[in-house]
Structures are given as C-alpha cells and as structure tokens.
PDB file of C-alpha atoms and ligand atoms in Angstrom:
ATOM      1  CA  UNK A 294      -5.761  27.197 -41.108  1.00 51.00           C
ATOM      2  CA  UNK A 295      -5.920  24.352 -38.492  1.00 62.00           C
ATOM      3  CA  UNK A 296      -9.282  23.606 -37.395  1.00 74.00           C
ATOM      4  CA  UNK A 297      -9.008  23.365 -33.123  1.00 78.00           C
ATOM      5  CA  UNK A 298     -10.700  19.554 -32.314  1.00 80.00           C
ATOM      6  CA  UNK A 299     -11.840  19.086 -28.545  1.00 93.00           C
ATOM      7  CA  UNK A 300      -9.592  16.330 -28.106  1.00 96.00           C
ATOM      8  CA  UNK A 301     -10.824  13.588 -25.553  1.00 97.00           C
ATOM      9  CA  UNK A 302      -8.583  12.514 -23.883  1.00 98.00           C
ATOM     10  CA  UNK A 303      -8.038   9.255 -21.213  1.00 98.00           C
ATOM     11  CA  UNK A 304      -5.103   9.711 -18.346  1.00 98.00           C
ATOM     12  CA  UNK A 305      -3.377   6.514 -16.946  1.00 98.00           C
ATOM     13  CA  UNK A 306      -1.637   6.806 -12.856  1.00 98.00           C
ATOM     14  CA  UNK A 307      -0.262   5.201 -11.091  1.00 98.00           C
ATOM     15  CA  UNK A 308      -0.275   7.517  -8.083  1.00 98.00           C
ATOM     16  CA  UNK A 309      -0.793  11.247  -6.277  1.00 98.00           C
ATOM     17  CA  UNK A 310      -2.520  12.521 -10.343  1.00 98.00           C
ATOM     18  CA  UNK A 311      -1.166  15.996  -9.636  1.00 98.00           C
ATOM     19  CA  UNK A 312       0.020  16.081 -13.533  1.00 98.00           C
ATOM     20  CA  UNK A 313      -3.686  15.196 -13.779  1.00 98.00           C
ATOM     21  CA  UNK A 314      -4.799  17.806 -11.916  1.00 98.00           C
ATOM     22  CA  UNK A 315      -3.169  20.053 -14.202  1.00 98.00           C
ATOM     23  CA  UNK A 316      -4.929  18.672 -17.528  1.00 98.00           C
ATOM     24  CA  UNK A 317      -7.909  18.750 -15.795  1.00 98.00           C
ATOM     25  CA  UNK A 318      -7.938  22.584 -14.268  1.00 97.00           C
ATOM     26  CA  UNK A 319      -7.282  23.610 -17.800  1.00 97.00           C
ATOM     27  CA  UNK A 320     -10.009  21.256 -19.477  1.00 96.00           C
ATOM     28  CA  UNK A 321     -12.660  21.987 -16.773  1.00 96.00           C
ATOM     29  CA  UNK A 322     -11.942  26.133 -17.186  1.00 95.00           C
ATOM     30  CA  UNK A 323     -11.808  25.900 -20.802  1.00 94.00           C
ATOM     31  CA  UNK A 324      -8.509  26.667 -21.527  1.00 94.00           C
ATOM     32  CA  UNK A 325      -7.448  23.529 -22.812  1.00 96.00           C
ATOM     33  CA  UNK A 326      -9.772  22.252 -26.212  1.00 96.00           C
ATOM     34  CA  UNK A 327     -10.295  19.006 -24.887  1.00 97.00           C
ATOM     35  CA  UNK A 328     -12.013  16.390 -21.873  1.00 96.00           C
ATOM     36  CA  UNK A 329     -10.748  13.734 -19.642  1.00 97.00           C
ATOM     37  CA  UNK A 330     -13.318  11.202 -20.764  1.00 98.00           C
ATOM     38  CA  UNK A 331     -12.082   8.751 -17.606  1.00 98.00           C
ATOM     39  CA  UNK A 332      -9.063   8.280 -16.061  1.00 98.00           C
ATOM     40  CA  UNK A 333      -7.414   4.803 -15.179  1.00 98.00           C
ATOM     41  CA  UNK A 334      -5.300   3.517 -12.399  1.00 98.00           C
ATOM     42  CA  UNK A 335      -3.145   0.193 -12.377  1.00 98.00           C
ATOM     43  CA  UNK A 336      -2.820   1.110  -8.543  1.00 98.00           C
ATOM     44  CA  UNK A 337      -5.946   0.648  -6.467  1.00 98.00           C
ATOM     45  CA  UNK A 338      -6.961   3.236  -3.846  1.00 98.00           C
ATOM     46  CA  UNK A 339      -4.736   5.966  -5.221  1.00 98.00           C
ATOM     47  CA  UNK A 340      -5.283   9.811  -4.458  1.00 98.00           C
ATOM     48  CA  UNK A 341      -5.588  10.559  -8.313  1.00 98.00           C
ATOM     49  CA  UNK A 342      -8.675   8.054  -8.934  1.00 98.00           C
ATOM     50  CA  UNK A 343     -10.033  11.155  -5.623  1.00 98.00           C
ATOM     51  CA  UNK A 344      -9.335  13.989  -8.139  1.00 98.00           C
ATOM     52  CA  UNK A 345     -11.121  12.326 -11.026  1.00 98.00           C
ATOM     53  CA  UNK A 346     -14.229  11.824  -8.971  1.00 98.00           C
ATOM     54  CA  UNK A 347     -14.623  15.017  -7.406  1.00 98.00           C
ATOM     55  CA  UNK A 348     -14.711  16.942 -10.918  1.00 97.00           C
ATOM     56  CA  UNK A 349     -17.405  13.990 -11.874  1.00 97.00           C
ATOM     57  CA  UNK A 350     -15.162  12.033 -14.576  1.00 98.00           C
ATOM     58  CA  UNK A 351     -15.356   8.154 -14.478  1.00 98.00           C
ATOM     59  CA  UNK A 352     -12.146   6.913 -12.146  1.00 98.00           C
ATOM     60  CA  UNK A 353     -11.603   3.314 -12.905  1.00 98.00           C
ATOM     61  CA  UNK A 354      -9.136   0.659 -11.065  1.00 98.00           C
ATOM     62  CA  UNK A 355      -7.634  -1.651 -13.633  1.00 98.00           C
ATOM     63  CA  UNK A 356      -5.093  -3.690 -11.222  1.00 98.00           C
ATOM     64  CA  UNK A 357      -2.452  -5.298 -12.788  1.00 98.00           C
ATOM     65  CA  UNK A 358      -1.443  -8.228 -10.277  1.00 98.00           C
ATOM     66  CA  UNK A 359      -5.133  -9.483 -11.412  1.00 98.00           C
ATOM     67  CA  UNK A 360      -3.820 -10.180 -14.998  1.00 98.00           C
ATOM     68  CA  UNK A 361      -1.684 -13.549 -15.187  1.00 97.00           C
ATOM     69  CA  UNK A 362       0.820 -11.300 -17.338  1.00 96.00           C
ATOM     70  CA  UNK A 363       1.789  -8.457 -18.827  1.00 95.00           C
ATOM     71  CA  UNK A 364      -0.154  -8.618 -22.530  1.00 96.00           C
ATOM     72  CA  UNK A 365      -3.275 -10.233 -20.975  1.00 97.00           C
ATOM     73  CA  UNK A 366      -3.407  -6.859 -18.825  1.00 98.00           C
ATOM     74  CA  UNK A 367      -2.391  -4.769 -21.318  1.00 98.00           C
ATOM     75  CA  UNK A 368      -5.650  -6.398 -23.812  1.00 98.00           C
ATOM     76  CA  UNK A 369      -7.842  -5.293 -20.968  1.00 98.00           C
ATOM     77  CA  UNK A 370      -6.019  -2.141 -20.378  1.00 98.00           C
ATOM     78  CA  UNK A 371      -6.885  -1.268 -24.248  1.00 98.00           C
ATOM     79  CA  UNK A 372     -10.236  -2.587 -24.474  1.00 98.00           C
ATOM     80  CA  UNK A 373     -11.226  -0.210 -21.306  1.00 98.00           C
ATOM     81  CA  UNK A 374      -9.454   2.908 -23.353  1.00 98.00           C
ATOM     82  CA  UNK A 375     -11.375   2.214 -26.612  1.00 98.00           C
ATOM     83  CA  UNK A 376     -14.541   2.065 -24.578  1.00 98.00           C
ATOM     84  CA  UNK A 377     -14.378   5.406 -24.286  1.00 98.00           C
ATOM     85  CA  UNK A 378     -13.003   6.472 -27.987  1.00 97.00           C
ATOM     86  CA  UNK A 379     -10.140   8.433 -26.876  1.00 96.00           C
ATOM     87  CA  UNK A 380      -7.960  11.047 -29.173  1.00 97.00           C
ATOM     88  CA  UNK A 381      -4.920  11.118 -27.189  1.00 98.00           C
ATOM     89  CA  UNK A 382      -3.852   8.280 -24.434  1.00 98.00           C
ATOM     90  CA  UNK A 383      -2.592  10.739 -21.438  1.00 98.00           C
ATOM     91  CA  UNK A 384       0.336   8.846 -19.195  1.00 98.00           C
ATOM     92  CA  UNK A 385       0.715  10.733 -16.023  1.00 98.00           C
ATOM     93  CA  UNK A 386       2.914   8.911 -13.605  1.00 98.00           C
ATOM     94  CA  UNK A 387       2.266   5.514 -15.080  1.00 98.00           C
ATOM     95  CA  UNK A 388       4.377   3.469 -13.518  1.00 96.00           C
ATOM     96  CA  UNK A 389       4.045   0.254 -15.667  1.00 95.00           C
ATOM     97  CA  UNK A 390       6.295  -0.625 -18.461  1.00 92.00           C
ATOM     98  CA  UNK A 391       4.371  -1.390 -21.816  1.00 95.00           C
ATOM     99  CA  UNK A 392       4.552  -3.677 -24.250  1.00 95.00           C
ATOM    100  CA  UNK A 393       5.320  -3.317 -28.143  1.00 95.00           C
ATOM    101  CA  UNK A 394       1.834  -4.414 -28.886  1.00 96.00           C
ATOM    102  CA  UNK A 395       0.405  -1.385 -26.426  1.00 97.00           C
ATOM    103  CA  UNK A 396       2.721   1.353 -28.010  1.00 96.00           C
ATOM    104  CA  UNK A 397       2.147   0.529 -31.300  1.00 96.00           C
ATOM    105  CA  UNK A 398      -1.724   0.428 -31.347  1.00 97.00           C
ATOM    106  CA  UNK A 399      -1.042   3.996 -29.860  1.00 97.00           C
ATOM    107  CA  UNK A 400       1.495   5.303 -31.978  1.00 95.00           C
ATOM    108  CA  UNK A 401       1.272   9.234 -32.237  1.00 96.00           C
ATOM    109  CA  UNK A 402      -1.534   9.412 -29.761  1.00 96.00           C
ATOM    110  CA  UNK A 403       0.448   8.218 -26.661  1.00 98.00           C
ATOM    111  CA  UNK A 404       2.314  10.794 -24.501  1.00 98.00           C
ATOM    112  CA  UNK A 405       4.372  10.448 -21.399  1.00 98.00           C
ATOM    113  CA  UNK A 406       5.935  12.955 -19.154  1.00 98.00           C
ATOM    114  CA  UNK A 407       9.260  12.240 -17.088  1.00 97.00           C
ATOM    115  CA  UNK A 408      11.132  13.776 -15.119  1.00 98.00           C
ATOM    116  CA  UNK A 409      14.594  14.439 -16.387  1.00 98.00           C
ATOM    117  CA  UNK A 410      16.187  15.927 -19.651  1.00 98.00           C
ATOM    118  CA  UNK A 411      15.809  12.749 -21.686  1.00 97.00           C
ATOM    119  CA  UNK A 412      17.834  11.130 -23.168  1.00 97.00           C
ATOM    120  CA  UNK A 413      19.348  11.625 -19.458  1.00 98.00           C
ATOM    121  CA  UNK A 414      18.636  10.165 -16.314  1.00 98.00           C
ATOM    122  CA  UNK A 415      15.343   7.651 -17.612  1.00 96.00           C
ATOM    123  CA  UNK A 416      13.834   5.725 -15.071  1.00 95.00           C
ATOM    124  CA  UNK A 417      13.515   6.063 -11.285  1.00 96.00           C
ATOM    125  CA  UNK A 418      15.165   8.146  -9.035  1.00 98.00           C
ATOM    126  CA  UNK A 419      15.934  11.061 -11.343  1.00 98.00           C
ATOM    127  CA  UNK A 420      15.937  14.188  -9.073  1.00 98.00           C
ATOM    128  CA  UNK A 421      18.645  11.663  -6.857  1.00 98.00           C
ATOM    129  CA  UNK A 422      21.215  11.065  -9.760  1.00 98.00           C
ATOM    130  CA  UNK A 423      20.606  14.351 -10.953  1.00 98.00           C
ATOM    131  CA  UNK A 424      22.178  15.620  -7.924  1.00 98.00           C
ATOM    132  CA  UNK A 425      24.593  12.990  -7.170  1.00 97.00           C
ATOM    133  CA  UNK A 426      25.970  13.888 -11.243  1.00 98.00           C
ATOM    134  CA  UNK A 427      26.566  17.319 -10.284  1.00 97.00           C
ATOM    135  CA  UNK A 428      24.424  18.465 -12.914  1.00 98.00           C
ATOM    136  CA  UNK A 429      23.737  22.214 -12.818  1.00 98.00           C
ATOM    137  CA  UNK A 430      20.082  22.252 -15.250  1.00 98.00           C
ATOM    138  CA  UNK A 431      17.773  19.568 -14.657  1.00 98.00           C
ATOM    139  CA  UNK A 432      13.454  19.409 -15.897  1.00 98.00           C
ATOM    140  CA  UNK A 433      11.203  17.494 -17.351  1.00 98.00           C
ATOM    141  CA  UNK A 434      10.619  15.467 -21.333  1.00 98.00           C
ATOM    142  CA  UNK A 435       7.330  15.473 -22.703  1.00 98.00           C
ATOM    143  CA  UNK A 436       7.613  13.082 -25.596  1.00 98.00           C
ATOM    144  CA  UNK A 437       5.460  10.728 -27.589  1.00 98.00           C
ATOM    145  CA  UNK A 438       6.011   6.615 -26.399  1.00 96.00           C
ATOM    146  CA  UNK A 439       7.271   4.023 -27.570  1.00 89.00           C
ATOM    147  CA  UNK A 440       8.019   0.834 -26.385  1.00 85.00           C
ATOM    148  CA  UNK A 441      11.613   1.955 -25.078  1.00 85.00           C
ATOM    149  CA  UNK A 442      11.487   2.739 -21.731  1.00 81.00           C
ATOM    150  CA  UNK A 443      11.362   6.450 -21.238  1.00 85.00           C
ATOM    151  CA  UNK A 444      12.688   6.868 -25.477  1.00 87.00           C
ATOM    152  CA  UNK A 445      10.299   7.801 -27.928  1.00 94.00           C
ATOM    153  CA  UNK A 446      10.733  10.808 -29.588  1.00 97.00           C
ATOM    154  CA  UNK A 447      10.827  13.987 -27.548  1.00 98.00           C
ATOM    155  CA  UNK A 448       8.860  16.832 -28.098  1.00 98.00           C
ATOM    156  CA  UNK A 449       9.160  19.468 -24.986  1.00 98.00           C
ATOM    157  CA  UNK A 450      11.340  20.170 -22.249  1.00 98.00           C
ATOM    158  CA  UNK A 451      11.352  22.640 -19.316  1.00 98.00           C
ATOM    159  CA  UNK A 452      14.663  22.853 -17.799  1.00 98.00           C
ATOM    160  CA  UNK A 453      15.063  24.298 -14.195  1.00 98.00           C
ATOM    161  CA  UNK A 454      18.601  24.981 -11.787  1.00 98.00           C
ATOM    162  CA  UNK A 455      20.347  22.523  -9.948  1.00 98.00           C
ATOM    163  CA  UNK A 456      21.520  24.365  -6.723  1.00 97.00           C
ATOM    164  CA  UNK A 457      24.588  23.894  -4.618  1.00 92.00           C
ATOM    165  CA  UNK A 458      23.218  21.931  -1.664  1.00 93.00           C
ATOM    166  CA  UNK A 459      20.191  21.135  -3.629  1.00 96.00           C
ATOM    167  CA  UNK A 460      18.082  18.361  -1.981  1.00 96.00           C
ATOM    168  CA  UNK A 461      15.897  15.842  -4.117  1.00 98.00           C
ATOM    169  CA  UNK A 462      12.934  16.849  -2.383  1.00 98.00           C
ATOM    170  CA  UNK A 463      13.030  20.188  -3.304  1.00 98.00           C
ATOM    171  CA  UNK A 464      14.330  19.978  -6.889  1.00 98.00           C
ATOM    172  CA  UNK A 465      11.257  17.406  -7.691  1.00 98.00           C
ATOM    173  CA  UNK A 466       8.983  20.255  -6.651  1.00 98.00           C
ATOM    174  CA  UNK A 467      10.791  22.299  -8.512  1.00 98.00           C
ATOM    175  CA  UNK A 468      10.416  20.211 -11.846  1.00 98.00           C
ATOM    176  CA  UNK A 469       6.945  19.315 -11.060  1.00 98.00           C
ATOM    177  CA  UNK A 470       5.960  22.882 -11.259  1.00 98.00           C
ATOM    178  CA  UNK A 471       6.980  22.487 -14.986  1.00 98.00           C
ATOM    179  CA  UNK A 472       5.371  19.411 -15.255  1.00 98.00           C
ATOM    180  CA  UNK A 473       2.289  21.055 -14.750  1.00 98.00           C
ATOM    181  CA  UNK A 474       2.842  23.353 -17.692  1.00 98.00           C
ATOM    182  CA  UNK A 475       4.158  20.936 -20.578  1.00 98.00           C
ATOM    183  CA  UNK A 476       1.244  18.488 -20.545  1.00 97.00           C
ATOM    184  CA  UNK A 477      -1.635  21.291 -20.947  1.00 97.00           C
ATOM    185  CA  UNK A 478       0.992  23.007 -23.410  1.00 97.00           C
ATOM    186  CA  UNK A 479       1.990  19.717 -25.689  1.00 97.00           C
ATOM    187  CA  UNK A 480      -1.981  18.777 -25.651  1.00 97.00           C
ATOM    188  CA  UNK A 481      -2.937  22.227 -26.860  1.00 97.00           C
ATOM    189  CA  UNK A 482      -0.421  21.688 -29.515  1.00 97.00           C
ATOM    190  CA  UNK A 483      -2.038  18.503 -30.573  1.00 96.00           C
ATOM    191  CA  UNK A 484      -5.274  19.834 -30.781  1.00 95.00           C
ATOM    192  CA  UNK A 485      -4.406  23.038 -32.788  1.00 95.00           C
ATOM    193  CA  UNK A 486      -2.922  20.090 -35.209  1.00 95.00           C
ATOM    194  CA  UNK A 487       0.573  22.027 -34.580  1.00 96.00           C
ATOM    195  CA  UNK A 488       2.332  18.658 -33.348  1.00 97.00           C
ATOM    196  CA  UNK A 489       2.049  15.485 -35.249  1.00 96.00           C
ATOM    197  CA  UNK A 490       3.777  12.287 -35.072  1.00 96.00           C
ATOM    198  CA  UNK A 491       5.159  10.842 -38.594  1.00 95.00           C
ATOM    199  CA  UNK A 492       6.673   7.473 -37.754  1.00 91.00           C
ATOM    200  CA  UNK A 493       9.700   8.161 -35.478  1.00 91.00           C
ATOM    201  CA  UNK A 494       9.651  12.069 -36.314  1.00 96.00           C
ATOM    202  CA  UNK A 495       8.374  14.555 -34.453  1.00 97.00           C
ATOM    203  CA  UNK A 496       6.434  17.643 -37.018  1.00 98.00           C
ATOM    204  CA  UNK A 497       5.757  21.084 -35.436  1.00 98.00           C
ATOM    205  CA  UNK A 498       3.999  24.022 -37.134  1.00 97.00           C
ATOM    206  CA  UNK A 499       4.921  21.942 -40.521  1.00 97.00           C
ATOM    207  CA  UNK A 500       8.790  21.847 -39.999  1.00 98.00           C
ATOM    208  CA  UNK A 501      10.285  18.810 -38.493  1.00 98.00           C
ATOM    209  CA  UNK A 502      12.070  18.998 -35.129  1.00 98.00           C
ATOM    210  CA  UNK A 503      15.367  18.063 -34.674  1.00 96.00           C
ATOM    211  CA  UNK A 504      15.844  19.201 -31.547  1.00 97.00           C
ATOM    212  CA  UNK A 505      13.233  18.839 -28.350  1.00 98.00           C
ATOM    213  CA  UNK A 506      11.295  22.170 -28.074  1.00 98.00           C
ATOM    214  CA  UNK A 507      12.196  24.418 -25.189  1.00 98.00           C
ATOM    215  CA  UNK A 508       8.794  25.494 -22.707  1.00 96.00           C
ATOM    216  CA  UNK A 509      10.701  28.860 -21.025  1.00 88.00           C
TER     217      UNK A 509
HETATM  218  C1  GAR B 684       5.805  12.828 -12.165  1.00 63.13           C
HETATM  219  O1  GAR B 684       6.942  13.468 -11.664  1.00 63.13           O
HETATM  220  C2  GAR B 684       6.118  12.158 -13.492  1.00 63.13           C
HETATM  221  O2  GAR B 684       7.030  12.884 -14.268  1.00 63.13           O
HETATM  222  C3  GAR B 684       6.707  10.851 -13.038  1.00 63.13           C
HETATM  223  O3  GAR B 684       5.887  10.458 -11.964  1.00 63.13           O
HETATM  224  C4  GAR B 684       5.410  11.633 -11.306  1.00 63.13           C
HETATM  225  C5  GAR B 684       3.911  11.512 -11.166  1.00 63.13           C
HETATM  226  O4  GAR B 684       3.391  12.572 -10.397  1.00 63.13           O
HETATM  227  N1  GAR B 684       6.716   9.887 -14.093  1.00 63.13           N
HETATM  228  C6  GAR B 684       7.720   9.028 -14.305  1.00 63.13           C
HETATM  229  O5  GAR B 684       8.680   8.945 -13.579  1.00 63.13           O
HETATM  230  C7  GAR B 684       7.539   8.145 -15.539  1.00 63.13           C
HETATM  231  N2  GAR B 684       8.777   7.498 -15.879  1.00 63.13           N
HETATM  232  P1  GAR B 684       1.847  12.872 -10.377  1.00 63.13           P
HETATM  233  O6  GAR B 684       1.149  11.529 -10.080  1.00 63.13           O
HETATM  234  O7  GAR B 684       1.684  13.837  -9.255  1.00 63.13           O
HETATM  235  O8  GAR B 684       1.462  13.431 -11.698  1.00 63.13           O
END
C-alpha cells in the first residue's frame, strides 16, 4: 500500500496564477494531500503574487532583470525554493527558460503545464497555430521538465475540440478549463506515490508509460 505524504509544494508565475488558483482551492479544501508553502514570481506586481496573499501563503518577487544572467538568477531562484524544503517545484505559467543546472537539481520533482498536445505546438502562441494548422483536437501536457524547452517526459493530457470558426480566445478558455484539472490530478498522483520519475521514464501505478495518460 502507498502511504499518502502531504506534499509541500512551491509554485513559480509568471502571470494571472489561475493554474494556481486551482492547486490552491484543492489544497486549502483538503482535497489535494499537500500545501503551497510560498509561491514565487520572476514578474513583479503580478495578479497571482494577489491570490497567494489573500489565502495567507508567502508571495515573493524574485525579478530576473536584477540578476546579471541567467545562472546567477537561477542560484537565487533555488536558494529561495530550498528555504522552504519543497517536495514538488510547481511551474504554473513560468515564463522563463531554465537552465541544465536548474532542471537537473529538480529532476522528478519539477512539473510544468503547457498548453498544447506536446510534442506539438511548444512554445508561445499555441491556441494561434493550433488554429491556423487546422487541427481538429487540441489541450493541454502535464509533464515532468527538463531542460528542453517544453520536452521532458509527458505524463497527462486533456484534449478538447477545435471548432470550425474557432477563435484563439475562446479555445484557450477552453483548454484552461483542463488546465485546472491536470495539475491537482498529476499532484495527487505524486503524492499517492502512483507517478514517479526514473531517469527519462515516466512509472505509473508500477507499469511504465509509454504513452502520455489521457485526463477524460
Ligand atoms: C497557462 O495556459 C499555461 O499552460 C501557460 O501559461 C498559462 C498560465 O496561466 N504556460 C506556458 O505556456 C508554458 N510554456 P495562469 O497564469 O492563469 O495559470
């Protein structure tokens, strides 16, 4: 039998935090076994830090264009995570790429939503190409990182339509909606000690995955 750990957890933004909000409404209710111990944003000012304070967690800026590159901020980046002995490292519209030496300190803790069917559409502008592909089924990738941007393996995706005369606003919304569902999902997972990292593969309920799991 697994033994269910309350995981603690620490959530990097960049941005709005409604992935955040998410983890946190489950956390705070109790339906999720674990606690944002603080959450961290490379963008000062932003409406995510707002959510962390109201529900009392610590909401720290950690601005980037004060670092004279991308390791030194990165040092300081980790030293403020280990200060609160995190479980899992929580990206949640990060919107900084990281370093080898980040992701590998991290390995198998580190998790990163985006929104597209990875391996398709990584970086910016996915709900955009989507479209513009002509792609009938688009979603979201919860996977665990690694220093490829948007790679790492994958662990769950939530697929929605693609209408005729879809617009990008509304088929974001529509993936977000799933969004909000994989990351409490994938970190229950974690803490039942379902889902396990073991180097580059990805190990559910004891069986390795070949194949990205499917949230319905
Ligand atoms: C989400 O759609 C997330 O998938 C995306 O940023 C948004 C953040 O929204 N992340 C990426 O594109 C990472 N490559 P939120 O701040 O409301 O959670």
């Amino acid at each position: 039998m697994n033994v269910i750990r309350n995981l603690r957890l620490v959530v990097l933004i960049s941005g709005r935090g409604s992935n955040l909000q998410a983890i946190l409404d489950q956390a705070i209710s109790g339906e999720l076994p674990a606690a944002v111990v603080a959450v961290i944003s490379n963008q000062p000012g932003v409406y995510g830090l707002e959510r962390a304070r109201q529900v009392g967690v610590p909401a720290l800026e950690l601005d980037h264009r004060h670092f004279a590159d991308r390791p030194s901020f990165e040092v300081a980046l980790m030293n403020l995570i280990d200060s609160y002995q995190s479980d899992l490292v929580i990206l949640a519209g990060f919107m900084r790429i990281l370093t080898p030496g980040f992701t590998d300190y991290y390995q198998g803790r580190l998790l990163n939503i985006h929104p597209s069917l990875l391996p398709k559409f990584r970086g910016l502008h996915t709900h955009e190409r989507a479209i513009a592909a002509g792609e009938t089924e688009h979603g979201a990738t919860l996977h665990f990182v690694t220093a490829e941007l948007d790679g790492g393996p994958l662990i769950v995706q939530a697929r929605v339509p693609v209408w005729p005369d879809d617009d990008p606003g509304a088929l974001a919304a529509r993936v977000l909606a799933q969004e909000h569902r994989l990351y409490p999902q994938a970190i229950r997972w974690l803490a039942e000690g379902r889902l396990k990292l073991n180097g580059e593969q990805v190990w559910f309920n004891g069986e390795l995955l070949r194949e990205p799991l499917r949230l319905e």
